[in-house]
Amino acid sequence: MHSKIAQKAPYAVDVEEGKSYFWCSCGQSSNQPFCDGSHKGTSFTPIKFKADASKTVFFCGCKQSSKKPICDGTHSKL
């Protein structure tokens, strides 16, 4: 089963140091790029990202990155 491409671009998100975020790996969440539980009943699980600093992070939108949950530019080849 493949994940759904949520968008062919990253999501720029301002994260807060010390806070945890749960990235949607299935592509079905209506709260992209974060998990809303839409994966239930599938083999997908969210990926935890803990912010090491307050900064802008580019979360993968195509769900194909080899550096999940961070964008690695894979979307440009889809």
Short mmCIF file of C-alpha atoms in Angstrom, two decimals:
data_model
loop_
_atom_site.label_atom_id
_atom_site.label_comp_id
_atom_site.label_asym_id
_atom_site.label_seq_id
_atom_site.Cartn_x
_atom_site.Cartn_y
_atom_site.Cartn_z
CA MET A 1 0.00 0.00 0.00
CA HIS A 2 1.38 3.39 -1.00
CA SER A 3 0.76 6.65 0.78
CA LYS A 4 -1.37 9.31 -0.86
CA ILE A 5 0.51 12.36 -2.15
CA ALA A 6 -0.92 15.21 -0.08
CA GLN A 7 0.85 17.87 -2.19
CA LYS A 8 3.91 18.05 -4.44
CA ALA A 9 5.65 20.62 -2.26
CA PRO A 10 6.84 20.76 1.34
CA TYR A 11 4.88 22.27 4.20
CA ALA A 12 6.76 25.11 5.89
CA VAL A 13 5.93 24.97 9.60
CA ASP A 14 7.24 27.13 12.43
CA VAL A 15 8.05 24.63 15.17
CA GLU A 16 8.70 25.31 18.84
CA GLU A 17 11.82 24.03 20.60
CA GLY A 18 11.10 20.96 22.74
CA LYS A 19 7.64 20.35 21.25
CA SER A 20 6.77 17.07 19.51
CA TYR A 21 4.90 16.91 16.21
CA PHE A 22 3.38 13.83 14.58
CA TRP A 23 3.80 13.84 10.80
CA CYS A 24 1.17 12.10 8.67
CA SER A 25 2.78 9.24 6.73
CA CYS A 26 -0.36 8.00 4.94
CA GLY A 27 -1.33 11.24 3.17
CA GLN A 28 -5.00 10.96 4.22
CA SER A 29 -5.00 13.46 7.10
CA SER A 30 -7.15 16.57 6.73
CA ASN A 31 -4.67 18.32 9.04
CA GLN A 32 -1.60 18.11 6.77
CA PRO A 33 1.26 17.73 7.33
CA PHE A 34 0.22 16.33 10.69
CA CYS A 35 -1.63 13.17 11.68
CA ASP A 36 -5.35 13.29 12.45
CA GLY A 37 -5.82 9.53 12.89
CA SER A 38 -6.93 8.86 9.30
CA HIS A 39 -4.40 6.00 9.07
CA LYS A 40 -6.37 3.82 11.48
CA GLY A 41 -6.94 0.39 9.96
CA THR A 42 -3.92 0.69 7.64
CA SER A 43 -0.25 -0.24 8.00
CA PHE A 44 0.73 3.45 8.28
CA THR A 45 1.74 5.15 11.52
CA PRO A 46 2.65 8.78 12.16
CA ILE A 47 6.30 9.74 12.53
CA LYS A 48 7.27 11.72 15.63
CA PHE A 49 9.40 14.82 15.13
CA LYS A 50 10.79 16.60 18.19
CA ALA A 51 11.95 20.16 17.54
CA ASP A 52 15.52 20.76 18.68
CA ALA A 53 15.10 24.52 18.16
CA SER A 54 12.38 27.04 17.37
CA LYS A 55 12.65 27.43 13.59
CA THR A 56 10.91 26.82 10.27
CA VAL A 57 10.91 23.16 9.24
CA PHE A 58 9.96 21.89 5.80
CA PHE A 59 7.85 18.76 6.30
CA CYS A 60 7.45 16.42 3.32
CA GLY A 61 4.14 16.85 1.50
CA CYS A 62 4.50 14.09 -1.11
CA LYS A 63 5.14 11.43 1.57
CA GLN A 64 8.00 9.94 -0.52
CA SER A 65 11.04 11.60 1.13
CA SER A 66 13.93 9.37 2.13
CA LYS A 67 14.43 11.71 5.13
CA LYS A 68 10.87 11.44 6.50
CA PRO A 69 9.36 13.56 7.91
CA ILE A 70 11.62 16.22 6.37
CA CYS A 71 11.44 17.14 2.68
CA ASP A 72 14.39 15.96 0.59
CA GLY A 73 13.17 17.27 -2.79
CA THR A 74 11.70 13.97 -3.99
CA HIS A 75 8.48 15.80 -4.96
CA SER A 76 10.32 17.45 -7.86
CA LYS A 77 10.76 14.00 -9.49
CA LEU A 78 7.10 12.92 -9.24
#
